[in-house]
mmCIF file of C-alpha atoms and ligand atoms in Angstrom:
data_model
loop_
_atom_site.group_PDB
_atom_site.id
_atom_site.type_symbol
_atom_site.label_atom_id
_atom_site.label_comp_id
_atom_site.label_asym_id
_atom_site.label_seq_id
_atom_site.Cartn_x
_atom_site.Cartn_y
_atom_site.Cartn_z
ATOM 1 C CA MET A 1 175.710 3.568 106.579
ATOM 2 C CA ILE A 2 176.649 6.777 104.797
ATOM 3 C CA THR A 3 178.210 9.915 106.214
ATOM 4 C CA ILE A 4 177.081 13.340 104.990
ATOM 5 C CA LEU A 5 178.926 16.548 105.731
ATOM 6 C CA GLN A 6 176.667 19.593 105.449
ATOM 7 C CA GLY A 7 177.954 23.151 105.188
ATOM 8 C CA SER A 8 175.929 26.254 104.406
ATOM 9 C CA ASP A 9 175.847 30.011 103.995
ATOM 10 C CA PHE A 10 179.486 30.606 103.116
ATOM 11 C CA HIS A 11 178.911 34.227 102.053
ATOM 12 C CA PHE A 12 182.136 34.751 100.122
ATOM 13 C CA GLY A 13 182.577 38.518 100.110
ATOM 14 C CA LYS A 14 182.768 40.865 103.094
ATOM 15 C CA PRO A 15 181.255 38.485 105.707
ATOM 16 C CA TYR A 16 183.556 35.580 104.782
ATOM 17 C CA LEU A 17 186.153 34.345 107.310
ATOM 18 C CA SER A 18 189.163 32.680 105.665
ATOM 19 C CA GLN A 19 190.524 31.084 108.858
ATOM 20 C CA VAL A 20 187.242 29.223 109.287
ATOM 21 C CA GLU A 21 187.318 27.943 105.704
ATOM 22 C CA ALA A 22 190.681 26.287 106.399
ATOM 23 C CA ALA A 23 189.117 24.550 109.393
ATOM 24 C CA PHE A 24 186.205 23.405 107.218
ATOM 25 C CA HIS A 25 188.536 21.640 104.783
ATOM 26 C CA LYS A 26 190.364 20.026 107.706
ATOM 27 C CA THR A 27 187.051 18.679 109.020
ATOM 28 C CA VAL A 28 186.187 17.295 105.591
ATOM 29 C CA LEU A 29 189.427 15.304 105.605
ATOM 30 C CA GLU A 30 188.963 14.102 109.181
ATOM 31 C CA THR A 31 185.332 13.014 108.835
ATOM 32 C CA ASP A 32 185.866 11.397 105.395
ATOM 33 C CA PRO A 33 182.226 11.841 104.250
ATOM 34 C CA ASP A 34 180.601 9.856 101.439
ATOM 35 C CA VAL A 35 178.801 12.965 100.219
ATOM 36 C CA ILE A 36 179.020 16.718 100.838
ATOM 37 C CA VAL A 37 175.887 18.868 100.860
ATOM 38 C CA LEU A 38 176.227 22.657 100.594
ATOM 39 C CA THR A 39 172.938 24.429 101.195
ATOM 40 C CA GLY A 40 173.354 27.774 99.499
ATOM 41 C CA ASP A 41 174.445 31.383 99.931
ATOM 42 C CA PHE A 42 177.876 30.788 98.476
ATOM 43 C CA THR A 43 178.300 34.556 98.013
ATOM 44 C CA GLN A 44 177.222 37.748 99.738
ATOM 45 C CA ARG A 45 176.249 39.777 96.653
ATOM 46 C CA ALA A 46 176.587 37.345 93.720
ATOM 47 C CA LYS A 47 179.625 39.222 92.374
ATOM 48 C CA ILE A 48 182.054 37.538 90.011
ATOM 49 C CA LYS A 49 185.007 38.028 92.387
ATOM 50 C CA GLU A 50 182.983 36.341 95.146
ATOM 51 C CA TYR A 51 182.128 33.469 92.821
ATOM 52 C CA HIS A 52 185.837 33.114 92.000
ATOM 53 C CA GLN A 53 186.435 32.518 95.703
ATOM 54 C CA ALA A 54 183.534 30.061 95.843
ATOM 55 C CA ARG A 55 184.926 28.120 92.907
ATOM 56 C CA GLU A 56 188.383 27.925 94.501
ATOM 57 C CA PHE A 57 186.714 26.659 97.670
ATOM 58 C CA LEU A 58 184.831 23.973 95.707
ATOM 59 C CA LYS A 59 188.019 22.891 93.914
ATOM 60 C CA LYS A 60 189.589 22.026 97.283
ATOM 61 C CA LEU A 61 186.868 19.485 98.108
ATOM 62 C CA PRO A 62 187.607 15.780 97.662
ATOM 63 C CA ASP A 63 186.388 13.973 94.574
ATOM 64 C CA ILE A 64 183.134 12.674 96.071
ATOM 65 C CA PRO A 65 179.489 13.500 95.259
ATOM 66 C CA THR A 66 178.878 17.132 96.201
ATOM 67 C CA ILE A 67 175.348 18.487 96.181
ATOM 68 C CA VAL A 68 174.900 22.244 95.892
ATOM 69 C CA THR A 69 171.888 24.533 95.794
ATOM 70 C CA PRO A 70 171.746 28.336 95.485
ATOM 71 C CA GLY A 71 170.502 30.736 98.141
ATOM 72 C CA ASN A 72 168.929 34.172 97.929
ATOM 73 C CA HIS A 73 172.384 35.795 98.275
ATOM 74 C CA ASP A 74 173.492 33.962 95.125
ATOM 75 C CA VAL A 75 171.353 36.272 92.989
ATOM 76 C CA PRO A 76 172.109 40.011 92.682
ATOM 77 C CA LEU A 77 170.121 42.225 95.031
ATOM 78 C CA TYR A 78 170.995 45.694 93.739
ATOM 79 C CA ARG A 79 172.007 45.009 90.106
ATOM 80 C CA VAL A 80 168.411 45.128 88.978
ATOM 81 C CA HIS A 81 168.962 44.492 85.267
ATOM 82 C CA GLU A 82 170.989 41.370 86.042
ATOM 83 C CA ARG A 83 168.486 40.312 88.683
ATOM 84 C CA ILE A 84 165.685 40.433 86.113
ATOM 85 C CA PHE A 85 167.401 39.047 83.027
ATOM 86 C CA SER A 86 170.132 36.699 84.274
ATOM 87 C CA PRO A 87 169.803 36.304 88.048
ATOM 88 C CA LEU A 88 171.603 32.963 88.370
ATOM 89 C CA ARG A 89 174.097 33.372 85.517
ATOM 90 C CA ASN A 90 177.113 33.724 87.799
ATOM 91 C CA TYR A 91 175.986 30.829 90.000
ATOM 92 C CA ARG A 92 175.574 28.611 86.930
ATOM 93 C CA ASN A 93 178.943 29.647 85.535
ATOM 94 C CA TYR A 94 180.960 29.223 88.713
ATOM 95 C CA VAL A 95 179.131 26.744 90.972
ATOM 96 C CA SER A 96 176.723 24.514 89.047
ATOM 97 C CA ALA A 97 174.903 24.714 85.730
ATOM 98 C CA ASP A 98 172.007 22.720 87.197
ATOM 99 C CA LEU A 99 169.505 24.357 89.539
ATOM 100 C CA ASN A 100 167.492 21.242 90.373
ATOM 101 C CA GLY A 101 168.816 17.699 90.381
ATOM 102 C CA PHE A 102 169.104 14.346 92.045
ATOM 103 C CA THR A 103 171.958 12.215 93.329
ATOM 104 C CA ARG A 104 172.045 8.614 94.483
ATOM 105 C CA VAL A 105 174.653 7.450 97.012
ATOM 106 C CA GLY A 106 174.035 3.775 97.804
ATOM 107 C CA ASP A 107 170.429 3.500 98.956
ATOM 108 C CA VAL A 108 170.155 7.212 99.781
ATOM 109 C CA VAL A 109 168.550 9.458 97.167
ATOM 110 C CA PHE A 110 168.908 13.241 97.311
ATOM 111 C CA VAL A 111 166.771 15.716 95.370
ATOM 112 C CA ASP A 112 168.004 19.310 95.407
ATOM 113 C CA LEU A 113 165.609 22.114 94.540
ATOM 114 C CA CYS A 114 166.549 25.758 93.960
ATOM 115 C CA SER A 115 164.412 27.782 96.362
ATOM 116 C CA ALA A 116 165.998 31.122 95.422
ATOM 117 C CA ASP A 117 163.371 32.984 93.446
ATOM 118 C CA PRO A 118 164.565 36.391 92.227
ATOM 119 C CA TYR A 119 161.160 37.279 90.802
ATOM 120 C CA ARG A 120 158.752 36.365 93.604
ATOM 121 C CA ALA A 121 160.803 36.399 96.799
ATOM 122 C CA ILE A 122 163.586 38.721 97.934
ATOM 123 C CA VAL A 123 164.453 36.794 101.079
ATOM 124 C CA ASN A 124 162.377 33.809 102.071
ATOM 125 C CA GLY A 125 162.276 31.725 98.881
ATOM 126 C CA ARG A 126 159.756 29.792 96.851
ATOM 127 C CA LEU A 127 159.322 26.332 95.364
ATOM 128 C CA SER A 128 157.181 26.059 92.245
ATOM 129 C CA ASN A 129 154.661 23.328 91.477
ATOM 130 C CA LYS A 130 156.969 22.240 88.663
ATOM 131 C CA GLN A 131 159.830 21.714 91.120
ATOM 132 C CA VAL A 132 157.624 19.770 93.511
ATOM 133 C CA GLU A 133 156.479 17.572 90.621
ATOM 134 C CA PHE A 134 160.121 17.029 89.637
ATOM 135 C CA ALA A 135 160.857 15.734 93.156
ATOM 136 C CA ALA A 136 157.743 13.533 93.053
ATOM 137 C CA ARG A 137 158.826 11.959 89.756
ATOM 138 C CA ILE A 138 162.317 11.182 91.058
ATOM 139 C CA PHE A 139 161.048 9.607 94.255
ATOM 140 C CA GLN A 140 158.356 7.625 92.430
ATOM 141 C CA GLY A 141 161.194 5.881 90.633
ATOM 142 C CA CYS A 142 162.901 4.880 93.897
ATOM 143 C CA SER A 143 162.518 1.606 95.747
ATOM 144 C CA PRO A 144 160.666 1.599 99.098
ATOM 145 C CA GLU A 145 163.956 0.836 100.866
ATOM 146 C CA ASP A 146 165.682 3.974 99.562
ATOM 147 C CA PHE A 147 166.099 6.768 102.099
ATOM 148 C CA ARG A 148 164.900 10.039 100.568
ATOM 149 C CA ILE A 149 166.425 13.435 101.297
ATOM 150 C CA LEU A 150 165.383 16.879 100.081
ATOM 151 C CA VAL A 151 168.046 19.598 99.841
ATOM 152 C CA THR A 152 167.015 23.234 99.593
ATOM 153 C CA HIS A 153 168.368 26.558 100.850
ATOM 154 C CA HIS A 154 165.297 28.107 102.420
ATOM 155 C CA SER A 155 163.510 26.961 105.534
ATOM 156 C CA LEU A 156 160.256 25.059 105.623
ATOM 157 C CA PHE A 157 160.271 24.971 109.400
ATOM 158 C CA ARG A 158 161.014 27.683 111.951
ATOM 159 C CA PRO A 159 163.125 26.746 114.997
ATOM 160 C CA ASP A 160 161.445 27.271 118.343
ATOM 161 C CA ASP A 161 164.036 29.766 119.602
ATOM 162 C CA GLY A 162 162.211 33.067 119.302
ATOM 163 C CA GLY A 163 163.775 34.019 115.955
ATOM 164 C CA SER A 164 161.798 36.122 113.512
ATOM 165 C CA ASP A 165 162.646 34.136 110.361
ATOM 166 C CA ASN A 166 160.018 33.764 107.677
ATOM 167 C CA VAL A 167 159.562 30.264 106.346
ATOM 168 C CA MET A 168 158.594 29.617 102.741
ATOM 169 C CA PRO A 169 154.940 30.342 101.937
ATOM 170 C CA LYS A 170 152.642 27.312 102.198
ATOM 171 C CA SER A 171 155.352 25.491 104.131
ATOM 172 C CA SER A 172 152.942 23.226 106.004
ATOM 173 C CA ALA A 173 151.346 22.017 102.758
ATOM 174 C CA LEU A 174 154.784 21.553 101.178
ATOM 175 C CA LEU A 175 156.020 19.552 104.160
ATOM 176 C CA ALA A 176 152.952 17.321 103.994
ATOM 177 C CA ARG A 177 153.466 16.807 100.256
ATOM 178 C CA PHE A 178 157.140 15.963 100.723
ATOM 179 C CA ARG A 179 156.345 13.515 103.497
ATOM 180 C CA LYS A 180 153.814 11.837 101.199
ATOM 181 C CA MET A 181 156.650 11.330 98.695
ATOM 182 C CA GLY A 182 158.444 9.335 101.379
ATOM 183 C CA ILE A 183 161.025 12.029 102.161
ATOM 184 C CA GLY A 184 162.564 11.307 105.562
ATOM 185 C CA LEU A 185 164.968 14.230 105.899
ATOM 186 C CA ILE A 186 165.197 17.827 104.704
ATOM 187 C CA LEU A 187 168.580 19.586 104.721
ATOM 188 C CA SER A 188 168.535 23.369 104.509
ATOM 189 C CA GLY A 189 170.327 26.535 105.606
ATOM 190 C CA HIS A 190 169.384 30.217 105.381
ATOM 191 C CA ILE A 191 168.583 30.865 109.048
ATOM 192 C CA HIS A 192 172.260 30.883 110.099
ATOM 193 C CA ARG A 193 171.872 28.552 113.039
ATOM 194 C CA ASN A 194 171.681 24.854 113.639
ATOM 195 C CA CYS A 195 168.370 23.131 114.267
ATOM 196 C CA VAL A 196 167.518 19.434 114.381
ATOM 197 C CA MET A 197 163.834 18.595 114.632
ATOM 198 C CA LYS A 198 161.692 15.535 114.058
ATOM 199 C CA LEU A 199 158.189 16.697 113.207
ATOM 200 C CA SER A 200 155.144 15.264 114.919
ATOM 201 C CA SER A 201 151.515 16.219 115.339
ATOM 202 C CA GLU A 202 152.642 18.286 118.343
ATOM 203 C CA ASN A 203 154.496 20.782 116.129
ATOM 204 C CA GLN A 204 153.055 24.086 115.030
ATOM 205 C CA ILE A 205 154.702 23.948 111.643
ATOM 206 C CA ASP A 206 153.550 27.016 109.782
ATOM 207 C CA SER A 207 152.610 30.273 111.406
ATOM 208 C CA THR A 208 151.207 31.558 108.117
ATOM 209 C CA SER A 209 148.481 28.893 108.037
ATOM 210 C CA SER A 210 145.357 28.850 110.136
ATOM 211 C CA GLU A 211 145.804 26.860 113.327
ATOM 212 C CA THR A 212 143.430 24.165 112.062
ATOM 213 C CA ASP A 213 145.315 23.718 108.786
ATOM 214 C CA SER A 214 148.647 23.734 110.571
ATOM 215 C CA VAL A 215 147.687 20.993 113.031
ATOM 216 C CA ALA A 216 146.089 18.914 110.262
ATOM 217 C CA ASN A 217 149.208 19.194 108.140
ATOM 218 C CA ALA A 218 151.509 18.543 111.097
ATOM 219 C CA SER A 219 149.931 15.108 111.521
ATOM 220 C CA LEU A 220 150.739 14.438 107.841
ATOM 221 C CA CYS A 221 154.407 15.241 108.456
ATOM 222 C CA GLU A 222 154.902 12.727 111.276
ATOM 223 C CA ASN A 223 158.502 11.468 111.424
ATOM 224 C CA LEU A 224 159.882 13.954 108.913
ATOM 225 C CA THR A 225 163.253 15.192 110.160
ATOM 226 C CA ILE A 226 164.453 18.740 109.474
ATOM 227 C CA VAL A 227 168.129 19.662 109.811
ATOM 228 C CA HIS A 228 169.221 23.267 109.374
ATOM 229 C CA CYS A 229 172.904 24.168 109.200
ATOM 230 C CA GLY A 230 174.322 27.426 110.547
ATOM 231 C CA THR A 231 176.660 29.669 108.590
ATOM 232 C CA THR A 232 179.885 27.737 108.022
ATOM 233 C CA THR A 233 182.324 30.493 107.030
ATOM 234 C CA SER A 234 180.720 33.912 107.603
ATOM 235 C CA ASN A 235 180.296 36.400 110.448
ATOM 236 C CA ARG A 236 176.501 36.362 110.011
ATOM 237 C CA GLY A 237 175.505 33.786 112.653
ATOM 238 C CA ARG A 238 172.186 34.475 114.373
ATOM 239 C CA MET A 239 170.540 33.863 117.763
ATOM 240 C CA ALA A 240 172.572 31.255 119.695
ATOM 241 C CA GLU A 241 175.101 31.181 116.846
ATOM 242 C CA LYS A 242 175.712 34.940 116.731
ATOM 243 C CA GLY A 243 179.405 35.318 115.900
ATOM 244 C CA LYS A 244 179.712 31.535 115.550
ATOM 245 C CA ASN A 245 180.225 29.117 112.676
ATOM 246 C CA SER A 246 178.956 25.593 112.305
ATOM 247 C CA LEU A 247 178.568 22.564 110.074
ATOM 248 C CA ASN A 248 176.769 19.258 110.466
ATOM 249 C CA VAL A 249 177.958 15.687 110.167
ATOM 250 C CA LEU A 250 175.111 13.205 109.618
ATOM 251 C CA GLN A 251 175.432 9.428 109.742
ATOM 252 C CA ILE A 252 172.519 7.597 108.191
ATOM 253 C CA SER A 253 172.123 3.902 108.893
ATOM 254 C CA SER A 254 169.250 1.597 108.026
ATOM 255 C CA TYR A 255 167.570 2.392 111.330
ATOM 256 C CA ASP A 256 168.563 5.886 112.486
ATOM 257 C CA ILE A 257 169.995 9.316 111.668
ATOM 258 C CA VAL A 258 172.738 10.688 113.917
ATOM 259 C CA VAL A 259 173.307 14.436 113.555
ATOM 260 C CA THR A 260 176.457 15.904 115.084
ATOM 261 C CA PRO A 261 176.776 19.692 114.832
ATOM 262 C CA HIS A 262 180.340 20.977 114.863
ATOM 263 C CA TRP A 263 181.081 24.541 116.007
ATOM 264 C CA PHE A 264 184.222 26.465 115.163
ATOM 265 C CA GLU A 265 186.368 27.218 118.210
ATOM 266 C CA ASP A 266 189.033 29.965 117.980
ATOM 267 C CA ASP A 267 191.239 27.915 120.240
ATOM 268 C CA PRO A 268 192.314 25.414 118.843
ATOM 269 C CA GLY A 269 191.120 26.966 115.555
ATOM 270 C CA CYS A 270 189.036 24.063 114.302
ATOM 271 C CA PHE A 271 185.489 22.722 114.209
ATOM 272 C CA VAL A 272 184.682 20.787 117.387
ATOM 273 C CA ALA A 273 181.900 18.188 117.631
ATOM 274 C CA ARG A 274 178.996 18.989 119.941
ATOM 275 C CA ALA A 275 176.393 16.626 121.383
ATOM 276 C CA SER A 276 174.781 14.352 118.788
ATOM 277 C CA THR A 277 171.059 13.888 118.247
ATOM 278 C CA THR A 278 169.888 10.403 117.257
ATOM 279 C CA ILE A 279 166.588 10.105 115.420
ATOM 280 C CA ALA A 280 164.917 6.852 114.397
ATOM 281 C CA ARG A 281 164.323 6.601 110.645
HETATM 282 FE FE1 FE2 B 1 172.791 33.161 104.328
#
Protein backbone atom coordinates (compact mmCIF):
# COMPACT_ATOMS: atom_id res chain seq x y z
CA MET A 1 0.00 0.00 0.00
CA ILE A 2 1.19 3.54 -0.64
CA THR A 3 0.01 6.77 0.93
CA ILE A 4 -0.32 9.92 -1.18
CA LEU A 5 -0.81 13.37 0.27
CA GLN A 6 -2.40 15.76 -2.24
CA GLY A 7 -2.40 19.53 -1.84
CA SER A 8 -3.46 22.09 -4.42
CA ASP A 9 -4.05 25.72 -5.27
CA PHE A 10 -1.69 27.33 -2.79
CA HIS A 11 -1.93 30.79 -4.38
CA PHE A 12 1.13 32.35 -2.78
CA GLY A 13 0.46 36.07 -2.99
CA LYS A 14 -2.51 38.00 -1.62
CA PRO A 15 -4.88 35.01 -1.14
CA TYR A 16 -2.29 32.92 0.74
CA LEU A 17 -2.86 32.08 4.43
CA SER A 18 0.39 31.45 6.33
CA GLN A 19 -1.25 29.86 9.40
CA VAL A 20 -2.77 27.19 7.16
CA GLU A 21 0.58 26.43 5.53
CA ALA A 22 2.03 25.61 8.96
CA ALA A 23 -0.83 23.17 9.50
CA PHE A 24 -0.15 21.61 6.09
CA HIS A 25 3.45 20.81 7.02
CA LYS A 26 2.27 19.36 10.34
CA THR A 27 -0.13 17.06 8.47
CA VAL A 28 2.66 15.95 6.15
CA LEU A 29 4.70 14.86 9.17
CA GLU A 30 1.76 13.14 10.85
CA THR A 31 0.54 11.22 7.80
CA ASP A 32 4.07 10.23 6.67
CA PRO A 33 3.16 9.88 2.96
CA ASP A 34 5.20 7.91 0.42
CA VAL A 35 4.61 10.59 -2.20
CA ILE A 36 3.31 14.17 -2.26
CA VAL A 37 1.25 15.44 -5.20
CA LEU A 38 0.74 19.19 -5.63
CA THR A 39 -1.79 19.98 -8.33
CA GLY A 40 -0.95 23.51 -9.39
CA ASP A 41 -1.65 27.19 -8.80
CA PHE A 42 1.39 27.67 -6.61
CA THR A 43 1.09 31.45 -7.07
CA GLN A 44 -1.65 34.03 -7.55
CA ARG A 45 -0.01 36.11 -10.30
CA ALA A 46 3.20 34.23 -11.19
CA LYS A 47 5.36 36.97 -9.64
CA ILE A 48 8.93 36.26 -8.60
CA LYS A 49 8.25 37.18 -4.95
CA GLU A 50 5.35 34.71 -4.94
CA TYR A 51 7.57 32.03 -6.44
CA HIS A 52 10.15 32.73 -3.72
CA GLN A 53 7.47 31.85 -1.17
CA ALA A 54 6.53 28.74 -3.15
CA ARG A 55 10.13 27.59 -3.24
CA GLU A 56 10.52 28.08 0.52
CA PHE A 57 7.35 26.05 0.99
CA LEU A 58 8.72 23.24 -1.21
CA LYS A 59 12.04 23.24 0.67
CA LYS A 60 10.18 22.38 3.89
CA LEU A 61 8.76 19.15 2.44
CA PRO A 62 10.38 15.84 3.39
CA ASP A 63 12.81 14.19 1.02
CA ILE A 64 10.28 11.93 -0.72
CA PRO A 65 8.99 11.90 -4.32
CA THR A 66 7.04 15.11 -4.89
CA ILE A 67 5.01 15.52 -8.06
CA VAL A 68 4.15 19.04 -9.15
CA THR A 69 2.22 20.49 -12.07
CA PRO A 70 1.50 24.14 -12.93
CA GLY A 71 -1.91 25.80 -12.94
CA ASN A 72 -3.31 28.72 -14.89
CA HIS A 73 -2.31 31.11 -12.06
CA ASP A 74 1.32 30.02 -12.52
CA VAL A 75 1.52 31.96 -15.79
CA PRO A 76 1.26 35.78 -15.88
CA LEU A 77 -2.21 37.11 -16.65
CA TYR A 78 -1.52 40.82 -17.12
CA ARG A 79 2.18 40.87 -18.09
CA VAL A 80 1.35 40.22 -21.71
CA HIS A 81 4.89 40.21 -23.11
CA GLU A 82 5.97 37.63 -20.53
CA ARG A 83 2.79 35.65 -21.07
CA ILE A 84 3.55 35.38 -24.78
CA PHE A 85 7.31 34.87 -24.76
CA SER A 86 8.15 33.15 -21.47
CA PRO A 87 4.91 32.22 -19.69
CA LEU A 88 6.31 29.43 -17.51
CA ARG A 89 9.83 30.81 -16.99
CA ASN A 90 9.29 31.63 -13.32
CA TYR A 91 7.58 28.29 -12.66
CA ARG A 92 10.49 26.44 -14.28
CA ASN A 93 13.06 28.46 -12.36
CA TYR A 94 11.47 28.17 -8.93
CA VAL A 95 9.27 25.05 -8.89
CA SER A 96 10.25 22.54 -11.58
CA ALA A 97 12.10 22.68 -14.88
CA ASP A 98 9.93 19.85 -16.23
CA LEU A 99 6.36 20.50 -17.34
CA ASN A 100 5.42 16.90 -18.10
CA GLY A 101 6.90 13.83 -16.45
CA PHE A 102 6.44 10.48 -14.83
CA THR A 103 7.25 9.00 -11.44
CA ARG A 104 7.18 5.42 -10.21
CA VAL A 105 6.60 4.65 -6.52
CA GLY A 106 6.51 0.87 -6.06
CA ASP A 107 3.85 -0.45 -8.42
CA VAL A 108 2.14 2.94 -8.78
CA VAL A 109 3.03 5.01 -11.84
CA PHE A 110 2.18 8.71 -12.04
CA VAL A 111 2.18 10.79 -15.23
CA ASP A 112 1.90 14.54 -14.73
CA LEU A 113 0.79 16.73 -17.61
CA CYS A 114 0.87 20.54 -17.69
CA SER A 115 -2.67 21.64 -18.52
CA ALA A 116 -1.90 25.36 -18.20
CA ASP A 117 -1.96 26.73 -21.72
CA PRO A 118 -1.17 30.45 -21.88
CA TYR A 119 -1.84 30.62 -25.61
CA ARG A 120 -5.15 28.78 -26.01
CA ALA A 121 -6.84 28.94 -22.62
CA ILE A 122 -7.00 31.73 -20.05
CA VAL A 123 -8.76 29.71 -17.37
CA ASN A 124 -9.89 26.19 -18.13
CA GLY A 125 -6.77 24.57 -19.58
CA ARG A 126 -5.83 22.33 -22.46
CA LEU A 127 -3.96 19.08 -23.08
CA SER A 128 -2.32 18.67 -26.47
CA ASN A 129 -2.25 15.51 -28.57
CA LYS A 130 1.50 15.40 -27.95
CA GLN A 131 0.95 15.31 -24.19
CA VAL A 132 -1.67 12.59 -24.48
CA GLU A 133 0.72 10.55 -26.62
CA PHE A 134 3.45 11.08 -24.01
CA ALA A 135 1.16 9.58 -21.35
CA ALA A 136 0.26 6.69 -23.67
CA ARG A 137 3.93 5.87 -24.26
CA ILE A 138 4.72 5.85 -20.54
CA PHE A 139 1.79 3.62 -19.67
CA GLN A 140 2.48 1.26 -22.59
CA GLY A 141 5.79 0.53 -20.89
CA CYS A 142 4.11 -0.40 -17.59
CA SER A 143 3.15 -3.87 -16.44
CA PRO A 144 -0.56 -4.77 -16.22
CA GLU A 145 -0.27 -4.89 -12.42
CA ASP A 146 0.92 -1.28 -12.14
CA PHE A 147 -1.67 1.19 -10.88
CA ARG A 148 -1.75 4.22 -13.19
CA ILE A 149 -2.43 7.77 -12.05
CA LEU A 150 -2.73 10.96 -14.09
CA VAL A 151 -1.88 14.28 -12.40
CA THR A 152 -3.04 17.53 -13.95
CA HIS A 153 -4.23 20.91 -12.66
CA HIS A 154 -7.41 21.42 -14.63
CA SER A 155 -10.62 19.48 -14.31
CA LEU A 156 -11.83 16.82 -16.70
CA PHE A 157 -14.98 16.27 -14.68
CA ARG A 158 -17.41 18.74 -13.13
CA PRO A 159 -18.71 17.99 -9.61
CA ASP A 160 -22.47 17.65 -9.34
CA ASP A 161 -22.86 20.55 -6.88
CA GLY A 162 -24.28 23.29 -9.07
CA GLY A 163 -20.93 25.02 -9.67
CA SER A 164 -20.34 26.84 -12.93
CA ASP A 165 -16.81 25.54 -13.58
CA ASN A 166 -15.74 24.85 -17.14
CA VAL A 167 -14.01 21.55 -17.69
CA MET A 168 -11.30 21.13 -20.30
CA PRO A 169 -12.58 21.00 -23.89
CA LYS A 170 -13.19 17.48 -25.21
CA SER A 171 -13.06 16.18 -21.65
CA SER A 172 -15.27 13.16 -22.33
CA ALA A 173 -13.03 12.00 -25.19
CA LEU A 174 -9.92 12.62 -23.08
CA LEU A 175 -11.35 10.65 -20.17
CA ALA A 176 -12.17 7.75 -22.48
CA ARG A 177 -8.66 7.85 -23.95
CA PHE A 178 -7.06 7.92 -20.50
CA ARG A 179 -9.20 5.02 -19.33
CA LYS A 180 -8.10 3.06 -22.40
CA MET A 181 -4.49 3.60 -21.27
CA GLY A 182 -5.40 1.81 -18.05
CA ILE A 183 -5.45 4.95 -15.90
CA GLY A 184 -7.38 4.22 -12.71
CA LEU A 185 -7.19 7.59 -10.96
CA ILE A 186 -6.93 11.25 -11.95
CA LEU A 187 -5.72 13.79 -9.38
CA SER A 188 -6.46 17.44 -10.10
CA GLY A 189 -7.27 20.79 -8.51
CA HIS A 190 -8.41 24.11 -9.98
CA ILE A 191 -12.04 24.07 -8.81
CA HIS A 192 -11.14 24.89 -5.19
CA ARG A 193 -13.24 22.19 -3.61
CA ASN A 194 -12.96 18.52 -2.89
CA CYS A 195 -14.69 15.95 -5.06
CA VAL A 196 -14.32 12.17 -5.15
CA MET A 197 -16.12 10.40 -7.97
CA LYS A 198 -15.96 6.99 -9.60
CA LEU A 199 -17.22 7.33 -13.15
CA SER A 200 -19.80 4.97 -14.58
CA SER A 201 -22.15 4.91 -17.54
CA GLU A 202 -24.62 6.80 -15.33
CA ASN A 203 -22.45 9.94 -15.32
CA GLN A 204 -23.01 12.89 -17.61
CA ILE A 205 -19.33 13.59 -18.00
CA ASP A 206 -19.05 16.48 -20.41
CA SER A 207 -21.65 19.16 -20.84
CA THR A 208 -19.88 20.45 -23.94
CA SER A 209 -20.50 17.21 -25.85
CA SER A 210 -23.78 16.12 -27.35
CA GLU A 211 -25.77 13.92 -24.99
CA THR A 212 -25.22 10.89 -27.23
CA ASP A 213 -21.44 11.35 -27.32
CA SER A 214 -21.32 11.99 -23.59
CA VAL A 215 -23.21 8.81 -22.68
CA ALA A 216 -21.16 6.76 -25.16
CA ASN A 217 -17.93 8.08 -23.71
CA ALA A 218 -19.14 7.67 -20.13
CA SER A 219 -19.44 3.92 -20.71
CA LEU A 220 -15.80 3.94 -21.87
CA CYS A 221 -14.72 5.57 -18.60
CA GLU A 222 -16.25 2.93 -16.32
CA ASN A 223 -14.33 2.61 -13.04
CA LEU A 224 -12.14 5.66 -13.58
CA THR A 225 -11.84 7.55 -10.30
CA ILE A 226 -11.52 11.34 -10.20
CA VAL A 227 -10.24 13.11 -7.09
CA HIS A 228 -10.19 16.90 -6.95
CA CYS A 229 -8.47 18.72 -4.10
CA GLY A 230 -9.69 22.04 -2.70
CA THR A 231 -7.44 25.03 -2.12
CA THR A 232 -4.93 24.06 0.57
CA THR A 233 -3.57 27.45 1.67
CA SER A 234 -5.64 30.25 0.11
CA ASN A 235 -8.83 32.17 0.87
CA ARG A 236 -10.30 31.23 -2.52
CA GLY A 237 -12.40 28.18 -1.57
CA ARG A 238 -15.62 27.78 -3.54
CA MET A 239 -19.13 26.36 -3.04
CA ALA A 240 -19.14 24.13 0.07
CA GLU A 241 -15.50 25.05 0.70
CA LYS A 242 -16.00 28.83 0.58
CA GLY A 243 -13.59 30.23 3.17
CA LYS A 244 -12.25 26.72 3.82
CA ASN A 245 -9.01 24.89 3.10
CA SER A 246 -8.47 21.24 2.38
CA LEU A 247 -6.07 18.51 1.34
CA ASN A 248 -6.49 14.83 0.54
CA VAL A 249 -4.81 11.75 1.93
CA LEU A 250 -5.14 8.71 -0.37
CA GLN A 251 -4.19 5.16 0.54
CA ILE A 252 -3.87 2.86 -2.43
CA SER A 253 -3.77 -0.88 -1.83
CA SER A 254 -3.89 -3.71 -4.34
CA TYR A 255 -7.67 -3.78 -4.12
CA ASP A 256 -8.99 -0.32 -3.22
CA ILE A 257 -8.43 3.43 -2.97
CA VAL A 258 -9.31 5.16 0.30
CA VAL A 259 -9.62 8.95 0.01
CA THR A 260 -9.72 10.96 3.23
CA PRO A 261 -10.26 14.71 2.79
CA HIS A 262 -8.85 16.84 5.59
CA TRP A 263 -10.30 20.30 6.27
CA PHE A 264 -8.52 23.05 8.15
CA GLU A 265 -10.22 23.94 11.44
CA ASP A 266 -9.38 27.27 13.13
CA ASP A 267 -9.72 25.58 16.48
CA PRO A 268 -7.43 23.63 17.02
CA GLY A 269 -5.61 25.23 14.05
CA CYS A 270 -4.88 22.07 12.09
CA PHE A 271 -6.21 19.90 9.28
CA VAL A 272 -8.82 17.44 10.58
CA ALA A 273 -9.76 14.21 8.77
CA ARG A 274 -13.30 13.96 7.44
CA ALA A 275 -15.22 10.85 6.39
CA SER A 276 -13.28 8.59 4.02
CA THR A 277 -14.53 7.26 0.69
CA THR A 278 -13.44 3.75 -0.28
CA ILE A 279 -13.43 2.86 -3.96
CA ALA A 280 -12.61 -0.56 -5.40
CA ARG A 281 -9.68 -0.48 -7.84
FE1 LIG B 1 -6.57 27.93 -8.13
